[in-house]
mmCIF file of C-alpha atoms in Angstrom:
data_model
loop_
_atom_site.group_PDB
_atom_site.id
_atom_site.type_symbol
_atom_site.label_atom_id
_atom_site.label_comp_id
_atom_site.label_asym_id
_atom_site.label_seq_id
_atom_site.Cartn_x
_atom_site.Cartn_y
_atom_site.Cartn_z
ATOM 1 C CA UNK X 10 -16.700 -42.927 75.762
ATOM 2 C CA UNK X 11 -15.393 -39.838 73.602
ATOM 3 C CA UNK X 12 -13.177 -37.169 74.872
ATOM 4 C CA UNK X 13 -14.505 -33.535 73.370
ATOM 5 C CA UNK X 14 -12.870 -30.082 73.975
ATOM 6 C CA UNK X 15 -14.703 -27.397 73.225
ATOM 7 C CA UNK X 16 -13.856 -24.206 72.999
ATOM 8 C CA UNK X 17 -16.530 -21.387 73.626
ATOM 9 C CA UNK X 18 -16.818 -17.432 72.906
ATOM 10 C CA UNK X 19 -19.322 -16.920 76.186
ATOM 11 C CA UNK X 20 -20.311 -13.626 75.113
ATOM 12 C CA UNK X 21 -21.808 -11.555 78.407
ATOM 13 C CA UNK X 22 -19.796 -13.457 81.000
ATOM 14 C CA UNK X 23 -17.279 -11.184 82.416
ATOM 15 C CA UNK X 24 -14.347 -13.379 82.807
ATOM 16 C CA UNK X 25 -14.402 -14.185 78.885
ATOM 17 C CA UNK X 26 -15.602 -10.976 78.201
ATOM 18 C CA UNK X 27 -12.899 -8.701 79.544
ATOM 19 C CA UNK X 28 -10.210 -11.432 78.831
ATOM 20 C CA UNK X 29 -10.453 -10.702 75.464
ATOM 21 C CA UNK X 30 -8.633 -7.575 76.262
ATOM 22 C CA UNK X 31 -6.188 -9.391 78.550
ATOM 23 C CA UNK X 32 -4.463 -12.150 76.320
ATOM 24 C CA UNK X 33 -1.213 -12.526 78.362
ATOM 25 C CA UNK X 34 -3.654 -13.424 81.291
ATOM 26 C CA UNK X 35 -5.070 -17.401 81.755
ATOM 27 C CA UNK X 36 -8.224 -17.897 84.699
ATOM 28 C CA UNK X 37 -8.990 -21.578 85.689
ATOM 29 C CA UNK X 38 -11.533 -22.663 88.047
ATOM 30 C CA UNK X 39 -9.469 -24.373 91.286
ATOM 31 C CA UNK X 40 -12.638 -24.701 93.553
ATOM 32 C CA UNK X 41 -16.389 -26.135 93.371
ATOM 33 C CA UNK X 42 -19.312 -23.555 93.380
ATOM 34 C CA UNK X 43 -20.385 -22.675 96.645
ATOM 35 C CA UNK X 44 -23.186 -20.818 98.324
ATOM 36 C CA UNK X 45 -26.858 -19.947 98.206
ATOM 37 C CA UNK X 46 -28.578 -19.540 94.626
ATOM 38 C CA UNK X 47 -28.466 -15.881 94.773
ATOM 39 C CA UNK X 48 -24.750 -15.734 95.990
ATOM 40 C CA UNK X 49 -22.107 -18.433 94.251
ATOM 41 C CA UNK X 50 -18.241 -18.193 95.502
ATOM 42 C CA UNK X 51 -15.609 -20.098 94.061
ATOM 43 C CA UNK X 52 -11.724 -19.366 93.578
ATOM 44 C CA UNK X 53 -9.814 -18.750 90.576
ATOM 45 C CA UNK X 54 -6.579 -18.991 89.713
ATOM 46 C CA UNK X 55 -4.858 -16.629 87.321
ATOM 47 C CA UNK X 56 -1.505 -16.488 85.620
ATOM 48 C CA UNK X 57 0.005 -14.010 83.436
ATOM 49 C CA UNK X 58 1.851 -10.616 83.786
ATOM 50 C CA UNK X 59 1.051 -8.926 86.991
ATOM 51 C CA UNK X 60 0.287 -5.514 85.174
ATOM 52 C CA UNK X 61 -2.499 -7.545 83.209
ATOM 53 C CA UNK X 62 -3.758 -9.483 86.375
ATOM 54 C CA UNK X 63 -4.195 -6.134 88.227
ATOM 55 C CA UNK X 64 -6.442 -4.766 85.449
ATOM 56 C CA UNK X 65 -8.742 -7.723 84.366
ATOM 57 C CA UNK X 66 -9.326 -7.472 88.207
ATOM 58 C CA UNK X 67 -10.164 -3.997 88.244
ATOM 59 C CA UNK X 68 -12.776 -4.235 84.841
ATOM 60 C CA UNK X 69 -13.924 -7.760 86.688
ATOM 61 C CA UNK X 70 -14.821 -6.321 89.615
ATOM 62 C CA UNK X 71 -17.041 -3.419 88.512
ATOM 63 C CA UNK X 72 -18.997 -5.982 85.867
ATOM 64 C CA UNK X 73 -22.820 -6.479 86.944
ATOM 65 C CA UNK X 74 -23.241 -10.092 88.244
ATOM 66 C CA UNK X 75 -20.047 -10.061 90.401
ATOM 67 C CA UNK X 76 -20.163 -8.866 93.792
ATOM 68 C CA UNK X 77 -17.075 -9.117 95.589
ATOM 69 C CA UNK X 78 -13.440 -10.089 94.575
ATOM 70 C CA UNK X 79 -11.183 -10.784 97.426
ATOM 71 C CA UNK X 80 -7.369 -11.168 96.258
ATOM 72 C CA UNK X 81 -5.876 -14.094 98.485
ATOM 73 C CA UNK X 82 -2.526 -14.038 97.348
ATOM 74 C CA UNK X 83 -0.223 -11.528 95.905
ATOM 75 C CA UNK X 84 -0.301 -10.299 92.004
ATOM 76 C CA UNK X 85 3.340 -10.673 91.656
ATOM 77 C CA UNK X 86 3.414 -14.931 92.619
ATOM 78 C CA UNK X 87 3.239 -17.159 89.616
ATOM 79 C CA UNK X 88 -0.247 -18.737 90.656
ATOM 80 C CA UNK X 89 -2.589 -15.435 91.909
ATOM 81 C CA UNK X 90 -5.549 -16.976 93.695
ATOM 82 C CA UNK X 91 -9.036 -14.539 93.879
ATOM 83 C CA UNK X 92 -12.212 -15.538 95.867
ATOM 84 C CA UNK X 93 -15.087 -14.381 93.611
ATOM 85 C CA UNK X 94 -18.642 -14.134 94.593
ATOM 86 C CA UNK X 95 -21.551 -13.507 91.967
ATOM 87 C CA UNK X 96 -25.149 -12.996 91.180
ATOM 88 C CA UNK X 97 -26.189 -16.207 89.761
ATOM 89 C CA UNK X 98 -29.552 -14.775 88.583
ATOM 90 C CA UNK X 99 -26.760 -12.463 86.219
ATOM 91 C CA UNK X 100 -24.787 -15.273 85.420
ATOM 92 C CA UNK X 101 -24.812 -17.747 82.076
ATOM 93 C CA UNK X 102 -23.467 -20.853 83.304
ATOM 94 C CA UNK X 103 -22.073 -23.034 81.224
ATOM 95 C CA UNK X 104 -21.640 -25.837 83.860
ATOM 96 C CA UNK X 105 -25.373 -25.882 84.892
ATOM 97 C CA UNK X 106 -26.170 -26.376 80.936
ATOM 98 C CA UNK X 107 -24.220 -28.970 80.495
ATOM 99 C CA UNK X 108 -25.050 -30.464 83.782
ATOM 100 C CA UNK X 109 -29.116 -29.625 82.744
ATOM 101 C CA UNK X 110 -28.026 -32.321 79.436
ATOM 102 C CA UNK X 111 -25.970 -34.400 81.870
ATOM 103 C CA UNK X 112 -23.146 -34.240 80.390
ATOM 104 C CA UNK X 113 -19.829 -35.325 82.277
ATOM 105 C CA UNK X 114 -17.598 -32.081 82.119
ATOM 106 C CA UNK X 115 -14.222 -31.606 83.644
ATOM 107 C CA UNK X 116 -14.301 -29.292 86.430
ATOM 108 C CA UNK X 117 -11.776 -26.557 86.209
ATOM 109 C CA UNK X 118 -12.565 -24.798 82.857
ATOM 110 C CA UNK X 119 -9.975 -22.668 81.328
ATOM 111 C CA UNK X 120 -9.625 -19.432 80.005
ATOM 112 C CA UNK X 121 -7.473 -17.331 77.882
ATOM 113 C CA UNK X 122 -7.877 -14.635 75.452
ATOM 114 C CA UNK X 123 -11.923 -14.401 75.700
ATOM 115 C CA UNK X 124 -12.227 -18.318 75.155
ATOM 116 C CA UNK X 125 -13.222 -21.129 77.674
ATOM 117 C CA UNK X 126 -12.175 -24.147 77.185
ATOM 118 C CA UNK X 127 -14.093 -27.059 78.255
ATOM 119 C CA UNK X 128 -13.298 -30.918 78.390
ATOM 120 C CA UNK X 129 -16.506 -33.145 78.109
ATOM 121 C CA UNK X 130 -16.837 -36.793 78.632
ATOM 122 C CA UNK X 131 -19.716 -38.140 76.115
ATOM 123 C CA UNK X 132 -21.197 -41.851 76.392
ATOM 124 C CA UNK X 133 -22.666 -43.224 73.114
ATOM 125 C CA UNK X 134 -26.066 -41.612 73.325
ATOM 126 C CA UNK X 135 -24.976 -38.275 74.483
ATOM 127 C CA UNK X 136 -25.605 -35.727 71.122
ATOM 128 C CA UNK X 137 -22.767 -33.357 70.423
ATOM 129 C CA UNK X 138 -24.528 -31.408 68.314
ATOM 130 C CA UNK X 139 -27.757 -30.954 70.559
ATOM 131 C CA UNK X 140 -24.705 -29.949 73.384
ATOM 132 C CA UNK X 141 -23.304 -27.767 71.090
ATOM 133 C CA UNK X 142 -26.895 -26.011 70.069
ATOM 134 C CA UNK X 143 -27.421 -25.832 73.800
ATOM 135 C CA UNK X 144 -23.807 -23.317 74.197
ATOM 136 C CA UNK X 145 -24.200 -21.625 71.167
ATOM 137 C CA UNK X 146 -28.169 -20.883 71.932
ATOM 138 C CA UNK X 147 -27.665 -17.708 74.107
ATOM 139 C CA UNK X 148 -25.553 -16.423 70.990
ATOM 140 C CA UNK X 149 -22.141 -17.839 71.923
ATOM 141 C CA UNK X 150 -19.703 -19.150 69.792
ATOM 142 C CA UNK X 151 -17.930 -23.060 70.207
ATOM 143 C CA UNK X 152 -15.275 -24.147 67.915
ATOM 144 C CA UNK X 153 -14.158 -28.225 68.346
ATOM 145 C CA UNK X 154 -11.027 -28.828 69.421
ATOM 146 C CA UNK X 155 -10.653 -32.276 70.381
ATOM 147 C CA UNK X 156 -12.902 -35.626 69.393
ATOM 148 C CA UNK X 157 -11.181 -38.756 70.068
ATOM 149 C CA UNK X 158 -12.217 -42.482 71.520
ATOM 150 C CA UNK X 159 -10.934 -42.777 75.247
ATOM 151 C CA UNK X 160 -9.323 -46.689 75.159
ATOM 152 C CA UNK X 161 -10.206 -48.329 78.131
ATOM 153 C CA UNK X 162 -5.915 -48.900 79.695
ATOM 154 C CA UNK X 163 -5.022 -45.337 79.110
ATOM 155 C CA UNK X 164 -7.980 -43.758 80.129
ATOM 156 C CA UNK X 165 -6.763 -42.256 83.301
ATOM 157 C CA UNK X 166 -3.297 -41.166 81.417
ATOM 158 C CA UNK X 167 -5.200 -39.621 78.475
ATOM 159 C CA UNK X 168 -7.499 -37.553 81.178
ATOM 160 C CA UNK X 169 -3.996 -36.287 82.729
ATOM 161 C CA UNK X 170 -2.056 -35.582 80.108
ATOM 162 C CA UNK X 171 -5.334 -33.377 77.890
ATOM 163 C CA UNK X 172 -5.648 -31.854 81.568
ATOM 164 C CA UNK X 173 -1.734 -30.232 81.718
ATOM 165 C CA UNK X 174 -2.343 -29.227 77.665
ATOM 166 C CA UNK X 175 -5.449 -27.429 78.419
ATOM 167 C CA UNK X 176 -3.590 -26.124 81.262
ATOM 168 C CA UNK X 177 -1.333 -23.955 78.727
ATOM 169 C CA UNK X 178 -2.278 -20.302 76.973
ATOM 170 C CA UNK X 179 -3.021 -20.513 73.319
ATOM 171 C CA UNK X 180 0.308 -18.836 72.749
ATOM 172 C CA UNK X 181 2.189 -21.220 74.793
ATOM 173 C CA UNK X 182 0.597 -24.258 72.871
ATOM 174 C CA UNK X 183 1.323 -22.601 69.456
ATOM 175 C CA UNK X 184 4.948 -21.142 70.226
ATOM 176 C CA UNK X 185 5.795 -25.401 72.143
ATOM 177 C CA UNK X 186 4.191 -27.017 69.131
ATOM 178 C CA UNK X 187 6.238 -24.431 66.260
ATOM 179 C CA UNK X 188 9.524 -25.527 68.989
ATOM 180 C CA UNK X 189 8.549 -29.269 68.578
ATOM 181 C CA UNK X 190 7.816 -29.043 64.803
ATOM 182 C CA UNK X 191 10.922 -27.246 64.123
ATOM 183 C CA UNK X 192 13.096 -29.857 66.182
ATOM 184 C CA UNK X 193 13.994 -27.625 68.783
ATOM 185 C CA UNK X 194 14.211 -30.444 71.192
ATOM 186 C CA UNK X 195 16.320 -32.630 68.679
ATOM 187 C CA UNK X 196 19.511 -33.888 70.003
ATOM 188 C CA UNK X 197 21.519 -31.816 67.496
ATOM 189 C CA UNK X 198 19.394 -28.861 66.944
ATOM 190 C CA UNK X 199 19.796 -26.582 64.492
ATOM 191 C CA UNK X 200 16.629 -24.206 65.642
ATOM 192 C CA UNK X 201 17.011 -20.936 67.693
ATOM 193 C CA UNK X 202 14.525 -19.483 69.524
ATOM 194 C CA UNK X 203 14.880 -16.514 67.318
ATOM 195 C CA UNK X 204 13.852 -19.284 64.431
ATOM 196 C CA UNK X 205 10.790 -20.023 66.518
ATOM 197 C CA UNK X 206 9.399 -16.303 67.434
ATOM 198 C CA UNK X 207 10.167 -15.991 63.382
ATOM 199 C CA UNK X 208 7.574 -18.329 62.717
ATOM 200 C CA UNK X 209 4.799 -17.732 64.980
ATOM 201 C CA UNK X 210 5.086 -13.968 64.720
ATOM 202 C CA UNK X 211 6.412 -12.642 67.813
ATOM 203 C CA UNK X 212 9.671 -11.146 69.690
ATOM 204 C CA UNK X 213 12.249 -13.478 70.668
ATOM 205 C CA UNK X 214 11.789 -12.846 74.258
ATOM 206 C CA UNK X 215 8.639 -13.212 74.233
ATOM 207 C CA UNK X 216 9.042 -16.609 72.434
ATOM 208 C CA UNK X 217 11.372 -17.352 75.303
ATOM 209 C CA UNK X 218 8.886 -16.669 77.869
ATOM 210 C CA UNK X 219 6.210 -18.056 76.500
ATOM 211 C CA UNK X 220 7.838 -21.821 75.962
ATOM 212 C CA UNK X 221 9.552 -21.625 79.207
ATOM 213 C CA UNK X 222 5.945 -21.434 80.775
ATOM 214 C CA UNK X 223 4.949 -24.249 78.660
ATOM 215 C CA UNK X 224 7.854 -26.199 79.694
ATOM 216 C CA UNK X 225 7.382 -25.774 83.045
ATOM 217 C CA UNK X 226 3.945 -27.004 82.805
ATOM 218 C CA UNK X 227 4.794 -30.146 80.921
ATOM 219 C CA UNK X 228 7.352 -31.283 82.525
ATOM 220 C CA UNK X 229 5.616 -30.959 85.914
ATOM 221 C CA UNK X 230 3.260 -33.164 84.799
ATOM 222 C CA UNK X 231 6.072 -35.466 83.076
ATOM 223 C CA UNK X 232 7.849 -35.545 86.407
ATOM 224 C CA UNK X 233 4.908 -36.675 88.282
ATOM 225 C CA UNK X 234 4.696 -40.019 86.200
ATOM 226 C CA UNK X 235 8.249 -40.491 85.905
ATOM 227 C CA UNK X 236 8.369 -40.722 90.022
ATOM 228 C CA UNK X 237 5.037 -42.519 90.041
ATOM 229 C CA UNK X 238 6.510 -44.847 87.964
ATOM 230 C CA UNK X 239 9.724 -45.591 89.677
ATOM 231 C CA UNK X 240 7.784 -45.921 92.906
ATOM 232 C CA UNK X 241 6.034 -48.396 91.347
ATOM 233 C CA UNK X 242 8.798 -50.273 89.993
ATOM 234 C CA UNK X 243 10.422 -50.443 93.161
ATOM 235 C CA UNK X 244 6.975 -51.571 94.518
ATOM 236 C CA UNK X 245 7.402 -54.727 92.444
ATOM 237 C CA UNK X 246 10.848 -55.776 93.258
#
């Protein structure tokens, strides 16, 4: 079984629509899609700036196929959670194509500066290239971001780990993976996060904010194995 991350430009979808004017913002799917055919709810979470939360919301809520947004939590928490009911007669789903190919997918897809990202799970005689003809039909746009062999003993940690990176904001992958290249994490490091902003392009403080995000993200994750394991350990003893 392959891994594959796509990336798609869903052109007339609302939340990758107006996200394109929203970069600071990321939307991910926390809930399964609920209700009758003509009216779908699900919950989203969104992070970002609570300035830029506040008006994707507005523009999201006046778009055609949605027809209610209920705010659940509020816009100034790290995690903002939003009920969100639509018109599913309005509404290009990528799910229910790939689903229509049956294709595994990862539930959950991400989104971020107009772009979804989604994780498929492709046996042997599953086509790429007929899945990606299927997205791009409509007039989207897909760009591959990830093709690799799943091994059979690190399955499960491969499926964790690609889950917290997808997790991140373009930004936050780029301005972690300049930190990383630039050994900001070296024992004796000689890189500033002034050298980092530098190289991606960006104010220092925004560097700053950016990578702390990522960090927190990542090491969440890290910390969950790390206590897993010791459990474990002491399981065996």
């Amino acid at each position: 079984m392959r891994e594959v991350t796509l990336q798609i430009r869903h052109h007339g979808e609302p939340e990758s629509d107006i996200s394109a004017d929203y970069p600071a913002i990321t939307i991910r799917s926390v809930s399964s899609m609920t209700g009758s055919a003509a009216e779908r709810k699900r919950i989203i979470e969104i992070t970002g700036p609570e300035a830029s939360i506040a008006g994707f919301l507005e523009e999201f809520e006046a778009a055609d196929p949605v027809i209610d947004v209920d705010t659940l939590t509020p816009l100034d928490v790290p995690r903002v959670l939003v009920a969100v009911t639509i018109d599913s007669y309005q509404w290009d789903s990528i799910a229910q194509r790939l689903t229509d190919l049956g294709v595994h997918y990862r539930t959950g897809a991400v989104i971020s500066a107009g772009w979804e990202r989604w994780t498929l799970y492709l046996a042997e005689d599953d086509d790429l290239n007929e899945i990606v003809e299927s997205i791009e039909r409509p007039g989207n746009e897909t760009d591959l971001v990830r093709n690799v062999e799943l091994g059979v003993v690190a399955e499960q940690e491969q499926l964790e780990f690609s889950r917290v990176i997808n997790e991140l904001t373009q930004r936050q992958r780029e301005v972690l993976g300049t930190a990383i290249e630039l050994g900001y994490y070296r024992p004796k490091k000689e890189t500033s996060i002034e050298d980092i902003a530098d190289a991606v392009g960006i104010a220092s403080t925004t560097a700053w904010e950016h990578l702390a995000r990522a960090e927190t993200k990542v090491m969440e994750e890290v910390g969950k194995h790390v206590n897993s394991n010791a459990f474990d350990s002491n399981d065996s003893k």
